Short mmCIF file of C-alpha atoms and ligand atoms in Angstrom, two decimals:
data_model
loop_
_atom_site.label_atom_id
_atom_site.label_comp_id
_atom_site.label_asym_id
_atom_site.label_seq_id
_atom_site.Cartn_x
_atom_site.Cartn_y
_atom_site.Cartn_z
CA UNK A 203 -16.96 -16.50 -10.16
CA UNK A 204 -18.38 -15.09 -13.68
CA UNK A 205 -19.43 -11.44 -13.37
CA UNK A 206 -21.27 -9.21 -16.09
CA UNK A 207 -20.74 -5.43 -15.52
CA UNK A 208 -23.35 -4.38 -18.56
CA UNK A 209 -22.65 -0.41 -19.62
CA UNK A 210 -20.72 0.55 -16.37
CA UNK A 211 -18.22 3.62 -16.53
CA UNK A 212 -14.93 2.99 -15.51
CA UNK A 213 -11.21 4.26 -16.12
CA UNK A 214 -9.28 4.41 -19.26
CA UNK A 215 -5.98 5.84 -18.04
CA UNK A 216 -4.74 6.11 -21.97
CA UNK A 217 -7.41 8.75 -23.12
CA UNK A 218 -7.80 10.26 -19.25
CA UNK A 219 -11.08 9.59 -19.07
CA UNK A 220 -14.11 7.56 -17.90
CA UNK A 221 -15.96 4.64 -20.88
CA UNK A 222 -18.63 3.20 -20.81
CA UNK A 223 -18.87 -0.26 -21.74
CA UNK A 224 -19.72 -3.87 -20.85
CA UNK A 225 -17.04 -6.17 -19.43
CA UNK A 226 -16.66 -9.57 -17.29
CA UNK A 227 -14.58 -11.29 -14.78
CA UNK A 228 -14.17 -14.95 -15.99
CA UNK A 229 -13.12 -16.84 -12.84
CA UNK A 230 -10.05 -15.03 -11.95
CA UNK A 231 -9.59 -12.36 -14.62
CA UNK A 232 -11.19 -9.62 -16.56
CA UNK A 233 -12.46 -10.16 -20.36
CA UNK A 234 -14.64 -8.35 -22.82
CA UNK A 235 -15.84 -11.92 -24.04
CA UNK A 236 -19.09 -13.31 -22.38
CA UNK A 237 -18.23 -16.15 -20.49
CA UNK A 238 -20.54 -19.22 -20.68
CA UNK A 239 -22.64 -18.14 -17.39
CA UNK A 240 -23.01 -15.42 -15.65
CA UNK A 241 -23.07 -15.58 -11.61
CA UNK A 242 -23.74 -12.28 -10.78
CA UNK A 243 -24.61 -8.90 -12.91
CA UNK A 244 -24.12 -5.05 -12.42
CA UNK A 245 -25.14 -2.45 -14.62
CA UNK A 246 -25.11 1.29 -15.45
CA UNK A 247 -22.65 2.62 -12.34
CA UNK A 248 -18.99 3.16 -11.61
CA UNK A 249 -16.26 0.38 -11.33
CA UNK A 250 -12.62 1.20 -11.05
CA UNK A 251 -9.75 -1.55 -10.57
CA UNK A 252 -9.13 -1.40 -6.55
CA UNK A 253 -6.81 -0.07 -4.89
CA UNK A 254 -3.00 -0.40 -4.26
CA UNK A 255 -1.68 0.51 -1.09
CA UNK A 256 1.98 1.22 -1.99
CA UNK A 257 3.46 0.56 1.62
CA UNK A 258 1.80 -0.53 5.15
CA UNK A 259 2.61 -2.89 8.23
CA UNK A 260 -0.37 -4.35 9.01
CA UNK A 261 0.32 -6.00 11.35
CA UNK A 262 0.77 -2.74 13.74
CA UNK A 263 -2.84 -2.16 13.51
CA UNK A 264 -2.89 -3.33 17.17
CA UNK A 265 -0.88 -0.52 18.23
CA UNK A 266 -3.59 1.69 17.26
CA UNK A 267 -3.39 5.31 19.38
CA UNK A 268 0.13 4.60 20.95
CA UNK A 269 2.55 6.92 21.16
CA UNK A 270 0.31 9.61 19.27
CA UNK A 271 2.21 12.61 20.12
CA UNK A 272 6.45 11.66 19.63
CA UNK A 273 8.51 11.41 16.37
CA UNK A 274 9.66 8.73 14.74
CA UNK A 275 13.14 8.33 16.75
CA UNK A 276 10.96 8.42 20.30
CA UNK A 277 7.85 6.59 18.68
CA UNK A 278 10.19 3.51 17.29
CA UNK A 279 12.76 3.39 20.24
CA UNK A 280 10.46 3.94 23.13
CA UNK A 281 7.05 2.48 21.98
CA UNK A 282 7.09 0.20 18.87
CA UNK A 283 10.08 -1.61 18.83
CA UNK A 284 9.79 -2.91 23.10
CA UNK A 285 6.14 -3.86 21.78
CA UNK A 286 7.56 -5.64 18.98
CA UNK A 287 9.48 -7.89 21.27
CA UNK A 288 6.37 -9.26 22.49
CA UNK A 289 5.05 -9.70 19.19
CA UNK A 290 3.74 -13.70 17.97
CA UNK A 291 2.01 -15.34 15.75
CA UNK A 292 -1.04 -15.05 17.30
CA UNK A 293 -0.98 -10.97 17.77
CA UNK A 294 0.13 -11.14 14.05
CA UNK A 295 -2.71 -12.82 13.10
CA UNK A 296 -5.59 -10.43 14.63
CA UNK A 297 -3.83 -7.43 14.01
CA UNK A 298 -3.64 -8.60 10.39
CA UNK A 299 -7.10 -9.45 10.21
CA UNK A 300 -7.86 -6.02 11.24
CA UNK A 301 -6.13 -4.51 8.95
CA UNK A 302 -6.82 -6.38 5.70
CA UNK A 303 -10.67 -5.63 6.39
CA UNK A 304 -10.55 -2.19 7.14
CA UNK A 305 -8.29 -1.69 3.76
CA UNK A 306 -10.95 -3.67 1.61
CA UNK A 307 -13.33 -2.22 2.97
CA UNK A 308 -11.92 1.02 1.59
CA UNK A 309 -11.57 -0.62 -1.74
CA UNK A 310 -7.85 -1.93 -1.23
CA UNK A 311 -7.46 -4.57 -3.06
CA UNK A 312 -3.69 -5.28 -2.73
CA UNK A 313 -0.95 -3.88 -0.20
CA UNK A 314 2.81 -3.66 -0.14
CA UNK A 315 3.76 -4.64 3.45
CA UNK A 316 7.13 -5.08 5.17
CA UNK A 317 7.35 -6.55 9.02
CA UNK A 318 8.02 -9.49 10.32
CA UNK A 319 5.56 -12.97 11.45
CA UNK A 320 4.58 -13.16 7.44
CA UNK A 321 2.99 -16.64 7.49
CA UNK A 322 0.25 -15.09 10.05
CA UNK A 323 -0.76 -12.34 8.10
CA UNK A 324 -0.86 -14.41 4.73
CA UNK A 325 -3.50 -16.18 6.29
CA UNK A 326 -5.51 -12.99 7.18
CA UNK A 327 -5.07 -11.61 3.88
CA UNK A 328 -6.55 -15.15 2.62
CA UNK A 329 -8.84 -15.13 5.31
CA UNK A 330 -10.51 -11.80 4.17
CA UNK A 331 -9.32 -12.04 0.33
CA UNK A 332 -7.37 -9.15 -0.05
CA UNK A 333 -4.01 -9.67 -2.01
CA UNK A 334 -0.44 -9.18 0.08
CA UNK A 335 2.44 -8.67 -1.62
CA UNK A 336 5.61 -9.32 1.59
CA UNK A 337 8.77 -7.74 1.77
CA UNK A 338 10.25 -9.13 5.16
CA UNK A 339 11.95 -6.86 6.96
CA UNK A 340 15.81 -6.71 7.15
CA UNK A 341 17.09 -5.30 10.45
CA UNK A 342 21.24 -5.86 10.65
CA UNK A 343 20.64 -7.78 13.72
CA UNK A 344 22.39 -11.40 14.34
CA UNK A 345 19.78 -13.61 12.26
CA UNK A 346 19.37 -10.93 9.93
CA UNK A 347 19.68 -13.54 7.07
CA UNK A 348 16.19 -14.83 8.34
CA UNK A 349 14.38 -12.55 6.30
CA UNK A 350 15.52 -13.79 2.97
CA UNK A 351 14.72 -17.29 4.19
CA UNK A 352 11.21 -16.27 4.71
CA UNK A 353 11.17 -14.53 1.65
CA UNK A 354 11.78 -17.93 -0.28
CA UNK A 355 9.12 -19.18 1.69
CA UNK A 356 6.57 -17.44 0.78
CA UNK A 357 7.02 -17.47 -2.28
CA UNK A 358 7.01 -21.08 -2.04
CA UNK A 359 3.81 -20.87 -0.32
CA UNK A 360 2.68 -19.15 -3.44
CA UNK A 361 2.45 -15.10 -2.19
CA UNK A 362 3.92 -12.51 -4.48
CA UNK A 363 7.32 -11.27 -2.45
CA UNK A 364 10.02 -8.75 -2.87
CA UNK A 365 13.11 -7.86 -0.71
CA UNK A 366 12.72 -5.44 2.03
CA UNK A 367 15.58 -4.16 3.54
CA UNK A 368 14.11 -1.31 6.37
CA UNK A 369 16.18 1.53 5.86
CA UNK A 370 19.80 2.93 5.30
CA UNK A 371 19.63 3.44 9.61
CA UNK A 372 19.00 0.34 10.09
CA UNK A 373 20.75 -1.95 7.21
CA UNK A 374 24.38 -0.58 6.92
CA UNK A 375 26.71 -1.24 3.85
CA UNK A 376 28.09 -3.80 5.27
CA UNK A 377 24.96 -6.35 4.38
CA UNK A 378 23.08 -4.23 1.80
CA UNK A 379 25.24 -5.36 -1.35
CA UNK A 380 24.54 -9.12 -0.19
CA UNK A 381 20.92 -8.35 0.54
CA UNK A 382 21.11 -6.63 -3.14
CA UNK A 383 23.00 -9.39 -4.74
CA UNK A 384 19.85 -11.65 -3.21
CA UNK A 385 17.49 -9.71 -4.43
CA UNK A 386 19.58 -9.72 -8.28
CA UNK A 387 20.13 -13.71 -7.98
CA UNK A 388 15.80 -14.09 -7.47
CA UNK A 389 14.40 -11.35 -9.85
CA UNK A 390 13.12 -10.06 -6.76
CA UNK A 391 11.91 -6.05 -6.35
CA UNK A 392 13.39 -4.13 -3.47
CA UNK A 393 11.34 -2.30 -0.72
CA UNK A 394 13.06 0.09 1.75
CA UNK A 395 12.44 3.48 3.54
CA UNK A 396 14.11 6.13 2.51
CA UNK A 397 14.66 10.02 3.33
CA UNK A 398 11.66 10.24 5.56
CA UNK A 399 12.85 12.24 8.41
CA UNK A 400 15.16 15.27 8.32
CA UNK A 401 17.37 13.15 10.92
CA UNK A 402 17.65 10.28 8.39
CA UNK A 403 19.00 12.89 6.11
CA UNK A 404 21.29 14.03 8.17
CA UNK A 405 22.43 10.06 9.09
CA UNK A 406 22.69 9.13 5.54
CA UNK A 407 24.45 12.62 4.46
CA UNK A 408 27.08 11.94 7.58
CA UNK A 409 27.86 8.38 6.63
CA UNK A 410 27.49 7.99 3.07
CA UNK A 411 27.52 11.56 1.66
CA UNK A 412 24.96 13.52 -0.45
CA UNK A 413 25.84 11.72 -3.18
CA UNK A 414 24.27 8.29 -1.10
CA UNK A 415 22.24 7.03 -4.25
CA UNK A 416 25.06 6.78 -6.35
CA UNK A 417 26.67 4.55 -3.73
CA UNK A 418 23.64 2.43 -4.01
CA UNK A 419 23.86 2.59 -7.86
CA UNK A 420 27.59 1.31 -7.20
CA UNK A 421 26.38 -2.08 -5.66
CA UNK A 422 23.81 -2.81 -7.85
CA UNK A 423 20.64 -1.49 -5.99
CA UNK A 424 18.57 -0.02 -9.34
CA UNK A 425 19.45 -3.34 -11.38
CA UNK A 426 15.68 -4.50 -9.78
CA UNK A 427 12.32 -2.74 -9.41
CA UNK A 428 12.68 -0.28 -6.53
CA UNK A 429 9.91 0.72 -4.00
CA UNK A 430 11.52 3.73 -1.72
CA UNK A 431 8.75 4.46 1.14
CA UNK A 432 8.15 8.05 2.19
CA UNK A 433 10.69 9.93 0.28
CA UNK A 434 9.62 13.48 2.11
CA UNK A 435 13.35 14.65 2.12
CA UNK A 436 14.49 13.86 -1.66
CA UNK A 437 16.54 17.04 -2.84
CA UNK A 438 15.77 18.18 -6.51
CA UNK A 439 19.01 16.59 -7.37
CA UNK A 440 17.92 13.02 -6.23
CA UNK A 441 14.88 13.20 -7.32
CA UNK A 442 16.40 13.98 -11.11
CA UNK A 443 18.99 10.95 -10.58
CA UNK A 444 15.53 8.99 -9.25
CA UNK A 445 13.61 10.43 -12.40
CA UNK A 446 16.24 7.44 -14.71
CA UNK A 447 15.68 4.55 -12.28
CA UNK A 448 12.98 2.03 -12.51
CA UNK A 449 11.91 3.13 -8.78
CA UNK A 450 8.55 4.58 -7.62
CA UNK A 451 7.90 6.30 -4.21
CA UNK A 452 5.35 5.12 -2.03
CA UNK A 453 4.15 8.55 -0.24
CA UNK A 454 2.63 7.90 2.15
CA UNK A 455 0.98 11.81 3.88
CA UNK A 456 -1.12 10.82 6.84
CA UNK A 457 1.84 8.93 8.78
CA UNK A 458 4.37 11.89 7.34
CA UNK A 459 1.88 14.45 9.05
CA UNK A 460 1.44 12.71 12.12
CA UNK A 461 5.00 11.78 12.66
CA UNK A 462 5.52 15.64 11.86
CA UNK A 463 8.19 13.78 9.36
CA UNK A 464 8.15 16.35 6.88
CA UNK A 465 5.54 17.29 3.62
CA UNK A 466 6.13 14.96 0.23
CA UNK A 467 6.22 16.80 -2.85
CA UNK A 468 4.75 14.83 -5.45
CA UNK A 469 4.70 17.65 -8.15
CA UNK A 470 8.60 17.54 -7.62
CA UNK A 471 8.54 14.03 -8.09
CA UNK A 472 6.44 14.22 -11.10
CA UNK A 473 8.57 16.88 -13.04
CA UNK A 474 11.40 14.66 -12.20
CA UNK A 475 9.77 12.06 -13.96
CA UNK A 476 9.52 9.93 -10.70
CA UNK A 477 6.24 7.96 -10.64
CA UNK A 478 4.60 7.88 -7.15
CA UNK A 479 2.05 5.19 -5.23
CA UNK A 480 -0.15 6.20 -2.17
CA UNK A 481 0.76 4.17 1.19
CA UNK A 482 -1.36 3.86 4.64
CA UNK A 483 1.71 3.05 6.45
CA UNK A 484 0.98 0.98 10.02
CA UNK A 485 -2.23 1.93 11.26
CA UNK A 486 0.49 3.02 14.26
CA UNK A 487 1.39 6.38 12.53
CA UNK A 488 -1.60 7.32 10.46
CA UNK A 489 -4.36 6.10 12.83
CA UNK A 490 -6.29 4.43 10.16
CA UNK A 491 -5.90 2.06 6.85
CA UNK A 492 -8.73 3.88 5.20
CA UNK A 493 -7.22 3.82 1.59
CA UNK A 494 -9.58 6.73 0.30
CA UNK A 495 -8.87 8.80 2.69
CA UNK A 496 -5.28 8.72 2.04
CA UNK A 497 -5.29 9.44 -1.52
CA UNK A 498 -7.21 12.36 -0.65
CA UNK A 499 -4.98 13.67 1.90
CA UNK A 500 -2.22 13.03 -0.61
CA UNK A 501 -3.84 15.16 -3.41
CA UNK A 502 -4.55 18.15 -1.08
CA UNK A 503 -1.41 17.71 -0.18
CA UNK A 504 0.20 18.13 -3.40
CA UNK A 505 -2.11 21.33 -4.08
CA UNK A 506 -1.30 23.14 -0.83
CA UNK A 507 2.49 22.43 -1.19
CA UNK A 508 2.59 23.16 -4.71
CA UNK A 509 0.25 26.48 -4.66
CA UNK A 510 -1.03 25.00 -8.07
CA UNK A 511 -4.60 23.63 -7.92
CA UNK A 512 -3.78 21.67 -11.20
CA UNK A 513 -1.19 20.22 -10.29
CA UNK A 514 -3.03 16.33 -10.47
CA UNK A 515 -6.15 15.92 -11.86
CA UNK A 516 -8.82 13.34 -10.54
CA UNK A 517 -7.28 10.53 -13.14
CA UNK A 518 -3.70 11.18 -12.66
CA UNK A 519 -4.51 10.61 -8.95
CA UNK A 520 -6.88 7.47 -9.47
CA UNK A 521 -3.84 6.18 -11.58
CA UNK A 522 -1.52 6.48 -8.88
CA UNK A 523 -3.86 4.75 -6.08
CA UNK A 524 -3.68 1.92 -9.24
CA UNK A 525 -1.88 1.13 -11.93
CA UNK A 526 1.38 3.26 -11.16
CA UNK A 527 3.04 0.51 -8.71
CA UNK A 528 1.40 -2.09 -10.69
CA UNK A 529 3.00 -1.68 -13.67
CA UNK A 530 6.79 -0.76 -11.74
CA UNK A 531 6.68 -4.47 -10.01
CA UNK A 532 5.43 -5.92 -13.55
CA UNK A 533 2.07 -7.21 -12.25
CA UNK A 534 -1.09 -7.53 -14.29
CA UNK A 535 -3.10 -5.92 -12.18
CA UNK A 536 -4.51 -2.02 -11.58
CA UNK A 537 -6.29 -1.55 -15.08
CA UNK A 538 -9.55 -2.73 -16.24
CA UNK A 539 -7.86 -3.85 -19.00
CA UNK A 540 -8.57 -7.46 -21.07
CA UNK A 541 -6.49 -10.46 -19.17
CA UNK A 542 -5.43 -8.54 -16.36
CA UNK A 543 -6.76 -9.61 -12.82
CA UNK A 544 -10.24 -8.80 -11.45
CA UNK A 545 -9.59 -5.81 -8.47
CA UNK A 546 -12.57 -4.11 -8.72
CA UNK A 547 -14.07 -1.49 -6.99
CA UNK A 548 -17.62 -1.51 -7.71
CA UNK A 549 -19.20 2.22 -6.41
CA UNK A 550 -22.19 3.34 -5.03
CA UNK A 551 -23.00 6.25 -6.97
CA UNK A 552 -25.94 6.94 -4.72
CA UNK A 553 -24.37 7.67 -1.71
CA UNK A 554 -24.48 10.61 -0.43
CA UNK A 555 -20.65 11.39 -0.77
CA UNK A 556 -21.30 10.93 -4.55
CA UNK A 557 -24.43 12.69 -5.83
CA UNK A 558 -24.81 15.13 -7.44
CA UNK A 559 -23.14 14.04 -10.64
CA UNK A 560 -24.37 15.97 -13.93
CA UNK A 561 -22.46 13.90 -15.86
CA UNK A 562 -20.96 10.39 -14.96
CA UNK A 563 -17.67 12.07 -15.80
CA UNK A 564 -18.19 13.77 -12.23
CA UNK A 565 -17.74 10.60 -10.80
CA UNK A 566 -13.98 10.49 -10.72
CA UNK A 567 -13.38 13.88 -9.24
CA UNK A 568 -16.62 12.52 -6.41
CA UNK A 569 -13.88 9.38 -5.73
CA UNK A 570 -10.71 11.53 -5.10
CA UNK A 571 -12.29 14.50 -3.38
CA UNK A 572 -15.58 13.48 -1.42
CA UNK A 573 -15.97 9.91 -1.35
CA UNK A 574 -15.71 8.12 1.85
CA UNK A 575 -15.70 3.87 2.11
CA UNK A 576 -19.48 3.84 2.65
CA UNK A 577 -19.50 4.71 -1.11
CA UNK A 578 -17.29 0.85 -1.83
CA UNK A 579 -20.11 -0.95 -2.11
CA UNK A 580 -18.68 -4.20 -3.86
CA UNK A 581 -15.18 -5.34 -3.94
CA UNK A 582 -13.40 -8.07 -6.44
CA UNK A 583 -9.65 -9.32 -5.51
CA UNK A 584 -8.59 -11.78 -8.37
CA UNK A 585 -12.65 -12.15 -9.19
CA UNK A 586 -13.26 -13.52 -5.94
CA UNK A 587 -16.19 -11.48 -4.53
CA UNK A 588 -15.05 -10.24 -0.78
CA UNK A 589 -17.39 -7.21 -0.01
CA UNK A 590 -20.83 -7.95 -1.46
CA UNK A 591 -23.11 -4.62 -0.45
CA UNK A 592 -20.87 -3.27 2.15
CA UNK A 593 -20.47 -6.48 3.92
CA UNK A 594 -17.44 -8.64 4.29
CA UNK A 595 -17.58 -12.38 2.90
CA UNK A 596 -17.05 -14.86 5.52
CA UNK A 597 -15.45 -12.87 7.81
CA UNK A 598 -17.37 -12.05 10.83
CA UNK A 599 -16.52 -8.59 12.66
CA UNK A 600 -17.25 -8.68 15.63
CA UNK A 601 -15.21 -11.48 16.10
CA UNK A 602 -12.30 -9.72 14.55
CA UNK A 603 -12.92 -6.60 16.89
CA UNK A 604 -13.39 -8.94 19.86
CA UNK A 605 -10.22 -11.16 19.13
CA UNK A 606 -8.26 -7.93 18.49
CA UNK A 607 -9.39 -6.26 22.08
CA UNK A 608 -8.39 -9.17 24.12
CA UNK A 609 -4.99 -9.18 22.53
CA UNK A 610 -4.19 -5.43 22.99
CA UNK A 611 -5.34 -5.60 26.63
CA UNK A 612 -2.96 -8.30 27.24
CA UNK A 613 0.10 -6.29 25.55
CA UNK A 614 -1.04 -3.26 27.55
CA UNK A 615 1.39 -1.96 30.13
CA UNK A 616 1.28 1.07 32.40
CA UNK A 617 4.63 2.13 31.36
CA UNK A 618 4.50 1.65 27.77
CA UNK A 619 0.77 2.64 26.99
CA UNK A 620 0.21 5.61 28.22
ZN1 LIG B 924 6.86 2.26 7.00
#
């Protein structure tokens, strides 16, 4: 698919601002040369790379609404976890699908997921056209080794992978330097939760002291890219030894909120020189996967924390929702920038949510603070064309929502839904 976008505004994350100019997508990628032909033209309105949604399980979208009002001990042990078990293929699939439309729709373009049943939601993510990157989840469970077995695989199959061991509560030290040393051998990134709950801090104080990331420095854990998810109880002092590492933090707000996990503070992270992504989480513990919405929630966030209405502006934020994991995991994508791949976001700058604008330089500050996803009008993943006017390509919804129904009715149980 060629693609002229004649005199739109977009990004330029350099000089913090919006340009105007004239760029393409040849087939896959972007270029400021004209291709040959030209399959489809836009012209004088806003297009930003799309999204990256630092850290999600999709795949929970079909747990929707359960277990709204426990933490994340209760919410894990008593509701997700015996729902797991019941889990397949199948479930994975629909659930996926779900999920992978509602974040395009919201101009996602790639996300960072770790659960389990990859091969079904790879084909979802095809399906709809939105790019996954896997992390399988590591559990220290009998089998464990599994989940680098299915990592090779999918990389096999082609998918962009990483290493994903859950979390320091659930992968102890007696597998983490082998599941490191895996991760070393492939060049592979690591993806793990990390100091989201005040009782993980307490766990990971008990049994591996305050001084926890050095132990991880010991067996070799910052030699690769490292994604830590949630991050809400980093103390100034790990967040400095954080601020040397090649690591970003995926903060993810809505599912902190809801979880009543704690409150991120990203303009901590930022003096500390830690770079930070915005995450949906599972649609379990957020309710939604609407991508805007959650980089809005994260910026008010950082203002009301912070008490310093400065503290971002519009482009540092846009950057984050971007380019900022992007560039950690080495990927060419996140920037309209020439070679990288075509994720584009391509706005409606008539929608209600994003008029008036003075100036097009409005625009940005209309996409952080009062757009909503009716304002995604077109969406790009690798320049294949997957919401054209605010409708999905080849996916049909109401098949999706019926599919998805039948499935949860048949996981439903008196004693587990309530
Ligand atoms: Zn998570």
């Amino acid at each position: 698919m060629n693609v002229c976008f004649r005199n739109v505004w977009y990004p330029d994350y350099e000089n913090k601002t919006l340009v105007r100019g004239t760029f393409y997508v040849d087939g896959q990628r972007i270029t400021f040369k004209e291709p040959e032909h030209i399959d489809a033209m836009f012209a004088d309105t806003l297009v930003t790379p799309g999204f990256f949604n630092g850290h999600s399980h999709v795949a929970m979208s079909l747990f929707r609404g359960i277990g709204d009002d426990v933490d994340l001990d209760r919410w894990l042990n008593e509701y997700i976890w015996p729902l797991e078990a019941r889990l397949n293929d199948d479930y994975v699939y629909w659930s996926s699908m779900l999920a992978c439309m509602e974040l395009v729709r919201s101009g996602a373009t790639t996300f960072l997921d770790m659960y389990f049943w990859e091969k079904a939601t790879l084909e979802a993510a095809e399906k709809v056209g939105i790019r996954p990157i896997f992390t399988p989840g590591i559990i220290e469970r009998p089998g464990w080794e599994k989940a680098l077995q299915r990592t090779e695989e999918l990389k096999d199959l082609g998918a962009l992978v990483g290493v994903g061991p859950h979390a320091l509560y659930t992968v102890s030290m007696n597998i983490l330097p082998d599941v490191v040393k895996f991760a070393k051998e492939n060049d592979f990134f690591i993806h793990m939760h990390l100091m989201e709950t005040a009782s993980e801090e307490a766990y990971i104080h008990n049994v591996l002291g305050e001084e926890y990331l050095h132990r991880l420095e010991d067996i070799g854990l910052f030699e690769v890219p490292v994604v830590f998810a949630h991050g809400v109880h980093f103390s100034e002092k790990d967040l400095s030894f954080l601020g040397t590492k090649n690591v970003v933090v995926a903060h993810c707000p809505q599912s902190n909120m809801k979880l009543s996990s704690g409150l991120f503070r990203w303009d901590l992270a930022r003096d500390s020189g830690v770079p930070v992504a915005i995450g949906t989480d599972g649609a379990a513990s957020n309710n939604n996967l609407d991508y805007i919405e959650e980089m809005r929630t994260a910026v008010l966030l950082a203002r009301g924390v912070s008490g310093k209405p400065d503290v971002l502006s519009p482009m540092d934020v846009l950057e984050a929702a971007t380019s900022v994991p992007a560039r950690r995991l080495g990927l060419e994508l996140g920037e309209i920038r020439d070679g990288y791949l075509a994720d584009l976001v391509v706005w409606d700058v008539e929608d209600l949510c994003m008029v008036p604008a003075d100036d097009p330089q409005d625009w940005i500050s209309h996409v952080v603070y009062s757009a909503g996803a009716q304002a995604v009008s077109d969406v790009f993943v690798q320049g294949r064309w997957v919401v054209r006017n605010k409708s999905f390509v080849g996916v049909n919804p109401s098949e999706v929502v019926e599919e998805v129904s039948k499935r949860r009715r048949a996981i439903r149980k008196e004693d587990l839904i309530r």
